Every structure is written in structure tokens, then in C-alpha cells.
């Protein structure tokens, strides 16, 4: 049986994919530039190299039956070149190439008739001013490539913010999006297997502070109609993307009950961490199943409610975990620590999953456990 998996990226997502892959008996190798990366601590081998490193990716491909990635920075063009060789690559590099460019991604969704924020490509200050005339302030100036945790975005509330925005995102290819006055942010973790079957986990609500996800509520506290819309948008999107694997789809819910897609992550996603302790098959196992040609597993929740809270760094320096015992004394609560050697302000260092019969119960447990952990 083919049993070697290679992952481009060795962060927490690679670690959690790796743990599930190991449980299923696969041999796992990763590429990551940081020695002793979170994934390397639980898998068989790490190649210490950048995500785009050609030699390293060729080495990983040569040593793998199945190749995947946990980060959009993976060298998509090289992966496309390697496709059709001895290794099966999923999700499809073509999908990664399209998604990496947020402008192309918006065009893809719009062409499918999926609601997205109005957008326009911009190359100059004049273009941005024209976009503002068309959309009205506020607008978002966004980097087409390599944005994460909001670092590729600049909110422009009036004409006088334009220069600041251009300065923040200088030397990057840009586009402008109309600001969506959403009432909630939602997400759906969906997966497709090699044969094209698609599954979705329940729609969740994500809470962000300073553009970083802090909490996830599962299922989302929204009406049935909105949940159905979110689910069907996720399925429609997946029907048109190539390749197998788990995907995270971020959405906005508007005041009028409209659901729009914000962006697609062609990988497992922070909003799906609750599945580890609230579902029979986690998003990480689902991804492993999908890319290795196995059947997808059940996505329904075993608990009534779940809450995930991210453990974010609150200082810069060597990581030093404290309070684990106290956190583990909280009922129906699981603690996941990523093994990062260095902490930084707002760096994702771990997360907590709590389940409960009511949202308040799960939230109380997760917040209590989180209050004990220092790292
Ligand atoms: N058009 C919009 N209107 C209103 N708010 C927006 C819009 N686009 C993005 N945002 C807000 O900014 C956050 C980050 O935006 P986005 O998801 O595009 O960036 P990112 O840097 O790719 O984030 P991620 O960490 O998810 O990769 C969103 O979660 C949302 O809160
Ligand atoms: Mg986002």
C-alpha cells in the first residue's frame, strides 16, 4: 500500500495533519524553514528549507506517494510541474495557483454567481480614488498575494487614508474591495475525495479581534436559512475547484440575511479545529482520507455545542507553558499545544476545544480553561 505523505509546511496545521496521518499508519515528511518545527516533532522527517525551495520540494516529492500543503506559500508552479509524475498532489496545484491570487479567486467566485464583495483591480492612486467613487467609503485595499491575519489589508475610510494604505502595502499587487458591513463571520470546512464526493462540517461562527481569529462557535448561532445558504455556497464552490482535500471557506452574514464568500483557504483551517473533539472524524483526518484516496468520514457533531479558543502569545520570547493542569481540570475540555519554541504577541501557540449541551456551557468551559494557560 502507498503510505508516504509529504507536506509542504510544518506549522501547527502540518502537525495536526501529521498526527492523524501517523495514527492511520502513514509515514510523514514535511518541509519547513524553522528547525524543530511543530510538525517535525510528531512526524518522521523534516527537510529544513523554505516553502518555495525547488530542491527540497523535489526531494519531498521523490520520497512521497501523496503530496499536500498546509500553507498557501507553497511553490504552486513547481507543484504543477511535478503533477503527473510518480506522486499524487492534492489539492490540485492549479487550484492553489488560482486561490493564491485573491483577485483571481474573487473573479472565480463571481463567475459562478456566488455573492462576493464588489472588487476591482487597481494599479495606481487614481484607480483607488475611482474605486472609492464607485463603491463609496469605506473600502478595503487588499494585497492580491500572501496576505494573512489581515496583514495584506488596509481599511480606507476616506480619501486621506489612501496614501497610508499604499504605503502599508507598497511593492505589492493590489485590488480594492467594497467594505461589507457584516453582522457575523461564518466558515464552512468542506472536503472532497478523489472521486468527487463532497462533505461539509456544520457552519461555524468565527470571532476575530485585530483580524485574528480568537474564538469559533459550532454550530453558528444563526437561523436555519442562513446555515443552509452557507452550506450550499460551500458545496457549489467545491464542485468547481479541482483536486481533493479539506478546504476552509470564510463567509460574511449580512444584516439582511445574505451570505457572501470572503475567501477560500485550500487547506485545513483554524475554524475547523473544533472537529478534533466534537466530531468523530476531524478535519485533519478528513484531509488525510481525501488526499490518499480513502472515503470521507462523518461530519456531524457528537456534541450539541462546541467552542474553540485560540491560545495566542502575549509577549515575545521563549515559550514556557504554564497552567496546563488547571486547564485540564475543566470538564469536557481538550488542550492542544503546538510545540512552538518561541512565542510572539498574537502568535497562534495552541487552542482549546470545549463541548457542552448549550453554547453558554461550552463557552464558559473554554474561556475558563483559556484563562489558566500562559505560554
Ligand atoms: N470586504 C470586506 N468587508 C468588511 N470586512 C472585511 C472585508 N474583507 C475582509 N474583512 C475583514 O478583515 C478580515 C481579514 O480579511 P481577509 O480574510 O481577507 O484577510 P487575510 O489576511 O487573508 O486573513 P486570514 O488570516 O483569514 O488569512 C476578515 O476576517 C474580515 O473581518
Ligand atoms: Mg481571511
Tab-separated table of C-alpha atoms and ligand atoms in Angstrom:
chain	number	residue	atom	x	y	z
A	1	UNK	CA	0.000	0.000	0.000
A	2	UNK	CA	1.162	3.526	-0.753
A	3	UNK	CA	1.848	5.030	2.616
A	4	UNK	CA	4.208	8.009	2.306
A	5	UNK	CA	2.758	11.524	2.747
A	6	UNK	CA	4.735	14.717	2.146
A	7	UNK	CA	3.513	18.069	3.451
A	8	UNK	CA	4.817	21.463	2.359
A	9	UNK	CA	4.705	23.429	5.619
A	10	UNK	CA	5.406	22.183	9.126
A	11	UNK	CA	3.399	24.570	11.312
A	12	UNK	CA	0.504	23.646	13.574
A	13	UNK	CA	-1.692	22.604	10.650
A	14	UNK	CA	1.016	20.263	9.377
A	15	UNK	CA	1.456	18.945	12.907
A	16	UNK	CA	-2.240	18.142	13.281
A	17	UNK	CA	-2.444	16.570	9.806
A	18	UNK	CA	0.696	14.625	10.715
A	19	UNK	CA	-0.775	13.305	13.968
A	20	UNK	CA	-3.810	11.913	12.138
A	21	UNK	CA	-1.702	10.509	9.321
A	22	UNK	CA	0.578	8.775	11.823
A	23	UNK	CA	-2.429	7.296	13.614
A	24	UNK	CA	-3.512	5.785	10.309
A	25	UNK	CA	-0.066	4.296	9.770
A	26	UNK	CA	1.351	6.660	7.156
A	27	UNK	CA	4.969	7.752	7.002
A	28	UNK	CA	5.073	11.557	7.012
A	29	UNK	CA	7.715	14.082	5.898
A	30	UNK	CA	7.450	17.868	5.923
A	31	UNK	CA	9.313	20.888	4.580
A	32	UNK	CA	9.629	23.880	6.882
A	33	UNK	CA	12.268	26.598	7.246
A	34	UNK	CA	12.195	26.523	11.073
A	35	UNK	CA	14.238	23.679	12.578
A	36	UNK	CA	12.256	21.617	15.095
A	37	UNK	CA	9.004	22.920	13.598
A	38	UNK	CA	5.662	21.975	15.228
A	39	UNK	CA	5.076	19.200	12.668
A	40	UNK	CA	8.620	17.851	12.823
A	41	UNK	CA	8.051	16.935	16.486
A	42	UNK	CA	5.379	14.379	15.554
A	43	UNK	CA	6.269	13.169	12.036
A	44	UNK	CA	9.082	11.038	10.620
A	45	UNK	CA	11.188	13.625	8.845
A	46	UNK	CA	11.628	17.357	8.296
A	47	UNK	CA	13.549	18.872	5.413
A	48	UNK	CA	14.670	22.280	6.682
A	49	UNK	CA	14.031	24.575	3.717
A	50	UNK	CA	11.771	27.367	2.518
A	51	UNK	CA	8.283	26.539	1.216
A	52	UNK	CA	9.340	27.552	-2.309
A	53	UNK	CA	12.702	25.710	-2.288
A	54	UNK	CA	12.874	23.755	-5.536
A	55	UNK	CA	15.470	21.192	-4.471
A	56	UNK	CA	13.655	20.473	-1.205
A	57	UNK	CA	10.256	20.103	-2.871
A	58	UNK	CA	11.711	17.751	-5.486
A	59	UNK	CA	13.289	15.719	-2.687
A	60	UNK	CA	9.985	15.609	-0.787
A	61	UNK	CA	8.081	14.585	-3.926
A	62	UNK	CA	10.597	11.833	-4.642
A	63	UNK	CA	10.091	10.490	-1.141
A	64	UNK	CA	6.247	10.659	-1.126
A	65	UNK	CA	3.277	8.848	-2.646
A	66	UNK	CA	0.929	11.709	-1.708
A	67	UNK	CA	1.941	15.361	-1.593
A	68	UNK	CA	-0.070	18.133	0.048
A	69	UNK	CA	0.448	21.560	1.633
A	70	UNK	CA	-0.677	23.350	4.767
A	71	UNK	CA	0.219	26.833	3.620
A	72	UNK	CA	-0.596	28.896	0.535
A	73	UNK	CA	3.059	29.949	0.260
A	74	UNK	CA	3.893	26.505	-1.171
A	75	UNK	CA	5.596	26.691	-4.555
A	76	UNK	CA	2.475	26.140	-6.657
A	77	UNK	CA	4.181	26.400	-10.072
A	78	UNK	CA	6.703	23.717	-9.178
A	79	UNK	CA	3.934	21.515	-7.758
A	80	UNK	CA	2.106	21.867	-11.063
A	81	UNK	CA	5.234	20.771	-12.880
A	82	UNK	CA	5.563	17.718	-10.636
A	83	UNK	CA	1.941	16.695	-11.186
A	84	UNK	CA	1.597	13.612	-13.313
A	85	UNK	CA	4.914	12.255	-12.033
A	86	UNK	CA	5.010	9.441	-9.515
A	87	UNK	CA	3.361	11.464	-6.782
A	88	UNK	CA	-0.280	12.421	-6.421
A	89	UNK	CA	-0.656	16.089	-5.428
A	90	UNK	CA	-3.771	17.401	-3.692
A	91	UNK	CA	-5.471	19.817	-3.646
A	92	UNK	CA	-4.633	20.437	-7.304
A	93	UNK	CA	-1.733	22.916	-7.798
A	94	UNK	CA	-3.959	24.661	-10.341
A	95	UNK	CA	-6.445	25.378	-7.550
A	96	UNK	CA	-3.628	26.661	-5.341
A	97	UNK	CA	-2.397	28.967	-8.119
A	98	UNK	CA	-5.876	30.466	-8.539
A	99	UNK	CA	-6.554	30.840	-4.796
A	100	UNK	CA	-3.138	32.379	-4.052
A	101	UNK	CA	-4.238	35.384	-6.091
A	102	UNK	CA	-7.154	36.845	-4.140
A	103	UNK	CA	-8.250	38.898	-7.138
A	104	UNK	CA	-8.435	35.759	-9.328
A	105	UNK	CA	-10.246	34.000	-6.505
A	106	UNK	CA	-12.906	36.723	-6.363
A	107	UNK	CA	-13.298	36.552	-10.148
A	108	UNK	CA	-13.697	32.766	-9.961
A	109	UNK	CA	-16.449	33.064	-7.335
A	110	UNK	CA	-18.195	35.924	-9.106
A	111	UNK	CA	-18.236	33.953	-12.369
A	112	UNK	CA	-20.000	31.137	-10.541
A	113	UNK	CA	-22.677	33.581	-9.436
A	114	UNK	CA	-21.559	33.311	-5.813
A	115	UNK	CA	-22.054	36.557	-3.841
A	116	UNK	CA	-18.733	38.265	-3.033
A	117	UNK	CA	-17.855	41.827	-2.047
A	118	UNK	CA	-17.626	44.088	-5.117
A	119	UNK	CA	-13.998	44.361	-6.176
A	120	UNK	CA	-11.761	45.949	-8.762
A	121	UNK	CA	-8.109	45.583	-9.705
A	122	UNK	CA	-6.021	48.741	-9.048
A	123	UNK	CA	-2.593	49.862	-10.232
A	124	UNK	CA	-2.429	53.478	-9.122
A	125	UNK	CA	-3.711	56.026	-6.641
A	126	UNK	CA	-6.093	57.264	-9.324
A	127	UNK	CA	-7.550	53.747	-9.668
A	128	UNK	CA	-8.131	53.633	-5.906
A	129	UNK	CA	-9.882	57.017	-5.983
A	130	UNK	CA	-12.071	55.781	-8.818
A	131	UNK	CA	-12.902	52.611	-6.897
A	132	UNK	CA	-13.957	54.758	-3.944
A	133	UNK	CA	-16.213	56.795	-6.233
A	134	UNK	CA	-17.827	53.608	-7.446
A	135	UNK	CA	-18.133	51.753	-4.108
A	136	UNK	CA	-18.238	54.684	-1.629
A	137	UNK	CA	-16.074	54.733	1.502
A	138	UNK	CA	-15.064	52.720	3.431
A	139	UNK	CA	-13.166	50.456	1.057
A	140	UNK	CA	-10.507	47.855	1.671
A	141	UNK	CA	-7.211	47.991	-0.146
A	142	UNK	CA	-6.001	44.403	-0.339
A	143	UNK	CA	-2.832	42.713	-1.399
A	144	UNK	CA	-3.517	40.124	-4.110
A	145	UNK	CA	-0.854	37.755	-2.787
A	146	UNK	CA	0.397	36.418	0.555
A	147	UNK	CA	-1.932	38.192	2.987
A	148	UNK	CA	-2.656	36.563	6.327
A	149	UNK	CA	-4.124	37.698	9.635
A	150	UNK	CA	-5.170	40.892	7.854
A	151	UNK	CA	-1.580	41.940	7.172
A	152	UNK	CA	-2.261	42.356	3.482
A	153	UNK	CA	-5.281	44.614	4.068
A	154	UNK	CA	-5.683	48.355	4.644
A	155	UNK	CA	-9.021	49.903	5.566
A	156	UNK	CA	-9.585	53.196	3.769
A	157	UNK	CA	-12.263	55.282	5.429
A	158	UNK	CA	-11.747	58.444	3.431
A	159	UNK	CA	-9.518	59.958	0.772
A	160	UNK	CA	-6.885	60.918	3.320
A	161	UNK	CA	-6.234	57.225	4.182
A	162	UNK	CA	-5.242	56.315	0.627
A	163	UNK	CA	-1.555	57.275	0.912
A	164	UNK	CA	-1.245	55.405	4.213
A	165	UNK	CA	-2.778	52.315	2.623
A	166	UNK	CA	-0.468	52.488	-0.395
A	167	UNK	CA	2.475	52.886	1.953
A	168	UNK	CA	1.479	49.911	4.125
A	169	UNK	CA	1.133	47.650	1.080
A	170	UNK	CA	3.929	49.121	-1.054
A	171	UNK	CA	5.580	46.921	-3.711
A	172	UNK	CA	2.596	44.564	-3.739
A	173	UNK	CA	-0.013	43.934	-6.394
A	174	UNK	CA	-3.295	45.347	-5.129
A	175	UNK	CA	-7.041	45.335	-5.565
A	176	UNK	CA	-9.898	47.133	-3.862
A	177	UNK	CA	-12.921	45.573	-2.200
A	178	UNK	CA	-16.099	47.241	-1.121
A	179	UNK	CA	-16.489	47.117	2.650
A	180	UNK	CA	-19.164	44.625	3.714
A	181	UNK	CA	-20.994	45.704	6.889
A	182	UNK	CA	-21.424	42.118	8.026
A	183	UNK	CA	-23.172	41.094	11.248
A	184	UNK	CA	-21.283	37.826	11.636
A	185	UNK	CA	-18.375	35.976	10.099
A	186	UNK	CA	-19.062	32.341	9.260
A	187	UNK	CA	-16.950	29.494	7.969
A	188	UNK	CA	-17.519	26.067	6.496
A	189	UNK	CA	-14.952	23.288	6.434
A	190	UNK	CA	-15.624	21.186	3.413
A	191	UNK	CA	-13.768	18.324	1.784
A	192	UNK	CA	-13.778	16.461	-1.478
A	193	UNK	CA	-12.427	12.987	-2.068
A	194	UNK	CA	-10.621	11.711	-5.153
A	195	UNK	CA	-13.944	10.574	-6.682
A	196	UNK	CA	-15.567	13.995	-6.276
A	197	UNK	CA	-17.772	13.294	-3.248
A	198	UNK	CA	-18.161	16.417	-1.087
A	199	UNK	CA	-18.848	16.734	2.648
A	200	UNK	CA	-19.329	19.789	4.866
A	201	UNK	CA	-18.998	20.172	8.610
A	202	UNK	CA	-21.645	22.307	10.336
A	203	UNK	CA	-21.406	26.037	9.603
A	204	UNK	CA	-19.483	27.840	12.352
A	205	UNK	CA	-19.249	31.400	13.563
A	206	UNK	CA	-15.782	32.922	13.854
A	207	UNK	CA	-14.896	35.820	16.113
A	208	UNK	CA	-11.872	37.928	15.130
A	209	UNK	CA	-10.006	40.585	17.054
A	210	UNK	CA	-7.445	42.685	15.185
A	211	UNK	CA	-8.039	40.438	12.148
A	212	UNK	CA	-7.035	37.331	14.110
A	213	UNK	CA	-9.485	34.581	14.867
A	214	UNK	CA	-9.915	34.297	18.632
A	215	UNK	CA	-12.998	32.103	19.068
A	216	UNK	CA	-15.110	29.717	16.997
A	217	UNK	CA	-18.677	28.689	17.853
A	218	UNK	CA	-20.026	25.444	16.442
A	219	UNK	CA	-22.610	25.297	15.054
A	220	UNK	CA	-23.006	29.017	14.282
A	221	UNK	CA	-25.744	30.807	16.243
A	222	UNK	CA	-27.735	31.708	13.138
A	223	UNK	CA	-31.093	30.750	11.687
A	224	UNK	CA	-31.575	27.631	9.622
A	225	UNK	CA	-31.955	29.591	6.377
A	226	UNK	CA	-28.590	31.293	6.683
A	227	UNK	CA	-26.934	27.995	7.626
A	228	UNK	CA	-28.424	26.305	4.562
A	229	UNK	CA	-27.219	29.140	2.322
A	230	UNK	CA	-23.695	28.929	3.727
A	231	UNK	CA	-23.657	25.187	3.250
A	232	UNK	CA	-24.864	25.345	-0.331
A	233	UNK	CA	-22.364	28.087	-1.247
A	234	UNK	CA	-19.589	25.879	0.113
A	235	UNK	CA	-20.790	22.901	-1.926
A	236	UNK	CA	-21.139	24.987	-5.086
A	237	UNK	CA	-17.606	26.322	-4.641
A	238	UNK	CA	-16.208	22.829	-4.140
A	239	UNK	CA	-17.971	21.498	-7.223
A	240	UNK	CA	-15.876	23.892	-9.287
A	241	UNK	CA	-12.487	23.572	-7.608
A	242	UNK	CA	-10.069	20.900	-8.765
A	243	UNK	CA	-8.411	18.381	-6.512
A	244	UNK	CA	-9.119	16.535	-3.294
A	245	UNK	CA	-8.656	17.685	0.286
A	246	UNK	CA	-10.139	19.777	3.064
A	247	UNK	CA	-10.878	23.453	2.377
A	248	UNK	CA	-11.875	26.274	4.741
A	249	UNK	CA	-14.359	28.747	3.287
A	250	UNK	CA	-14.733	32.078	5.101
A	251	UNK	CA	-18.026	33.943	4.731
A	252	UNK	CA	-19.915	37.051	5.796
A	253	UNK	CA	-23.507	37.122	7.003
A	254	UNK	CA	-25.203	40.471	6.354
A	255	UNK	CA	-27.995	42.228	8.211
A	256	UNK	CA	-30.467	41.186	5.538
A	257	UNK	CA	-29.558	37.511	5.902
A	258	UNK	CA	-27.410	37.360	2.783
A	259	UNK	CA	-24.355	35.099	2.849
A	260	UNK	CA	-21.251	36.067	0.867
A	261	UNK	CA	-17.910	34.340	0.499
A	262	UNK	CA	-14.917	36.282	1.830
A	263	UNK	CA	-12.153	33.875	0.894
A	264	UNK	CA	-11.239	30.251	0.337
A	265	UNK	CA	-8.333	28.525	2.075
A	266	UNK	CA	-7.211	25.481	0.050
A	267	UNK	CA	-6.286	23.624	3.221
A	268	UNK	CA	-7.405	22.733	6.717
A	269	UNK	CA	-8.380	25.857	8.598
A	270	UNK	CA	-8.419	27.376	12.079
A	271	UNK	CA	-12.224	27.488	12.035
A	272	UNK	CA	-12.269	23.674	11.831
A	273	UNK	CA	-10.213	22.848	14.913
A	274	UNK	CA	-13.379	22.121	16.918
A	275	UNK	CA	-13.837	18.965	14.797
A	276	UNK	CA	-10.971	17.309	16.699
A	277	UNK	CA	-13.048	16.974	19.859
A	278	UNK	CA	-16.632	17.461	18.674
A	279	UNK	CA	-16.800	15.163	15.632
A	280	UNK	CA	-15.947	11.534	15.001
A	281	UNK	CA	-13.628	12.421	12.110
A	282	UNK	CA	-11.629	15.636	12.444
A	283	UNK	CA	-10.858	17.966	9.535
A	284	UNK	CA	-7.261	16.720	9.721
A	285	UNK	CA	-8.222	13.068	9.333
A	286	UNK	CA	-10.685	14.119	6.632
A	287	UNK	CA	-7.840	15.769	4.724
A	288	UNK	CA	-5.649	12.679	5.040
A	289	UNK	CA	-8.516	10.492	3.866
A	290	UNK	CA	-9.212	12.793	0.922
A	291	UNK	CA	-5.661	13.064	-0.408
A	292	UNK	CA	-4.894	9.353	-0.038
A	293	UNK	CA	-7.943	8.162	-1.965
A	294	UNK	CA	-9.862	6.953	1.083
A	295	UNK	CA	-13.581	7.511	1.696
A	296	UNK	CA	-14.555	10.655	3.597
A	297	UNK	CA	-15.834	10.282	7.160
A	298	UNK	CA	-18.845	11.583	9.051
A	299	UNK	CA	-19.020	15.323	9.631
A	300	UNK	CA	-21.905	15.597	12.093
A	301	UNK	CA	-21.172	16.689	15.641
A	302	UNK	CA	-21.171	14.213	18.501
A	303	UNK	CA	-21.692	17.067	20.976
A	304	UNK	CA	-24.563	19.561	20.908
A	305	UNK	CA	-22.256	22.576	21.045
A	306	UNK	CA	-18.542	23.252	20.773
A	307	UNK	CA	-16.354	26.296	21.312
A	308	UNK	CA	-12.747	26.676	20.198
A	309	UNK	CA	-10.496	29.347	21.665
A	310	UNK	CA	-7.075	30.143	20.232
A	311	UNK	CA	-4.185	30.420	22.662
A	312	UNK	CA	-2.319	33.482	21.366
A	313	UNK	CA	1.099	34.652	22.520
A	314	UNK	CA	1.025	37.673	24.863
A	315	UNK	CA	4.752	38.540	24.816
A	316	UNK	CA	7.841	37.963	22.687
A	317	UNK	CA	10.371	35.351	23.835
A	318	UNK	CA	10.941	31.683	24.646
A	319	UNK	CA	7.689	29.768	25.056
A	320	UNK	CA	7.032	28.493	28.563
A	321	UNK	CA	3.768	26.627	29.070
A	322	UNK	CA	2.043	27.075	32.428
A	323	UNK	CA	-1.414	26.269	33.772
A	324	UNK	CA	-1.956	23.080	31.769
A	325	UNK	CA	-3.062	21.073	34.819
A	326	UNK	CA	-5.644	23.652	35.816
A	327	UNK	CA	-6.969	23.870	32.262
A	328	UNK	CA	-7.257	20.087	32.030
A	329	UNK	CA	-9.310	20.052	35.232
A	330	UNK	CA	-12.103	21.813	33.336
A	331	UNK	CA	-14.744	19.300	32.188
A	332	UNK	CA	-15.220	18.300	28.537
A	333	UNK	CA	-12.243	20.381	27.511
A	334	UNK	CA	-9.233	19.459	25.387
A	335	UNK	CA	-5.997	21.416	25.171
A	336	UNK	CA	-3.871	21.398	22.019
A	337	UNK	CA	-0.360	22.868	22.193
A	338	UNK	CA	1.663	23.353	19.007
A	339	UNK	CA	5.190	22.977	20.388
A	340	UNK	CA	6.439	26.321	19.036
A	341	UNK	CA	9.734	27.212	20.717
A	342	UNK	CA	9.227	30.967	20.518
A	343	UNK	CA	6.147	32.922	21.491
A	344	UNK	CA	5.210	36.283	19.961
A	345	UNK	CA	2.361	38.671	20.564
A	346	UNK	CA	-0.730	37.239	18.841
A	347	UNK	CA	1.145	34.176	17.556
A	348	UNK	CA	-1.051	31.074	17.473
A	349	UNK	CA	0.522	28.813	20.128
A	350	UNK	CA	-2.291	26.336	20.750
A	351	UNK	CA	-6.037	26.099	21.154
A	352	UNK	CA	-8.720	24.832	23.468
A	353	UNK	CA	-11.813	22.869	22.459
A	354	UNK	CA	-14.730	22.553	24.861
A	355	UNK	CA	-18.041	20.857	24.303
A	356	UNK	CA	-21.336	21.241	26.129
A	357	UNK	CA	-25.092	20.870	25.965
A	358	UNK	CA	-25.545	24.613	25.492
A	359	UNK	CA	-23.444	27.315	23.874
A	360	UNK	CA	-23.013	29.064	27.228
A	361	UNK	CA	-21.774	25.896	28.870
A	362	UNK	CA	-19.192	25.200	26.143
A	363	UNK	CA	-18.120	28.864	26.060
A	364	UNK	CA	-17.764	29.020	29.853
A	365	UNK	CA	-15.605	25.894	29.876
A	366	UNK	CA	-13.364	27.040	27.060
A	367	UNK	CA	-12.882	30.533	28.498
A	368	UNK	CA	-12.164	29.136	31.940
A	369	UNK	CA	-9.529	26.749	30.600
A	370	UNK	CA	-8.036	29.510	28.439
A	371	UNK	CA	-7.755	31.800	31.472
A	372	UNK	CA	-5.354	29.324	33.133
A	373	UNK	CA	-2.994	28.827	30.223
A	374	UNK	CA	0.080	31.006	29.860
A	375	UNK	CA	2.691	30.347	27.262
B	1	LIG	N1	-14.748	43.333	2.133
B	1	LIG	C1	-14.680	43.309	3.459
B	1	LIG	N2	-15.573	43.995	4.212
B	1	LIG	C2	-15.511	44.013	5.556
B	1	LIG	N3	-14.572	43.374	6.279
B	1	LIG	C3	-13.648	42.652	5.603
B	1	LIG	C4	-13.652	42.583	4.164
B	1	LIG	N4	-12.614	41.796	3.787
B	1	LIG	C5	-12.007	41.404	4.928
B	1	LIG	N5	-12.603	41.912	6.025
B	1	LIG	C6	-12.220	41.695	7.443
B	1	LIG	O1	-10.822	41.502	7.545
B	1	LIG	C7	-10.511	40.175	7.983
B	1	LIG	C8	-9.282	39.646	7.251
B	1	LIG	O2	-9.544	39.704	5.876
B	1	LIG	P1	-9.108	38.506	4.896
B	1	LIG	O3	-9.754	37.255	5.342
B	1	LIG	O4	-9.361	38.960	3.507
B	1	LIG	O5	-7.560	38.579	5.154
B	1	LIG	P2	-6.427	37.554	5.397
B	1	LIG	O6	-5.273	38.366	5.780
B	1	LIG	O7	-6.344	36.666	4.226
B	1	LIG	O8	-6.889	36.744	6.631
B	1	LIG	P3	-6.598	35.249	7.049
B	1	LIG	O9	-5.939	35.369	8.371
B	1	LIG	O10	-8.005	34.713	7.136
B	1	LIG	O11	-5.766	34.589	6.007
B	1	LIG	C9	-11.777	39.375	7.699
B	1	LIG	O12	-11.861	38.240	8.529
B	1	LIG	C10	-12.850	40.430	7.981
B	1	LIG	O13	-13.035	40.584	9.368
B	2	LIG	MG1	-9.345	35.525	6.000
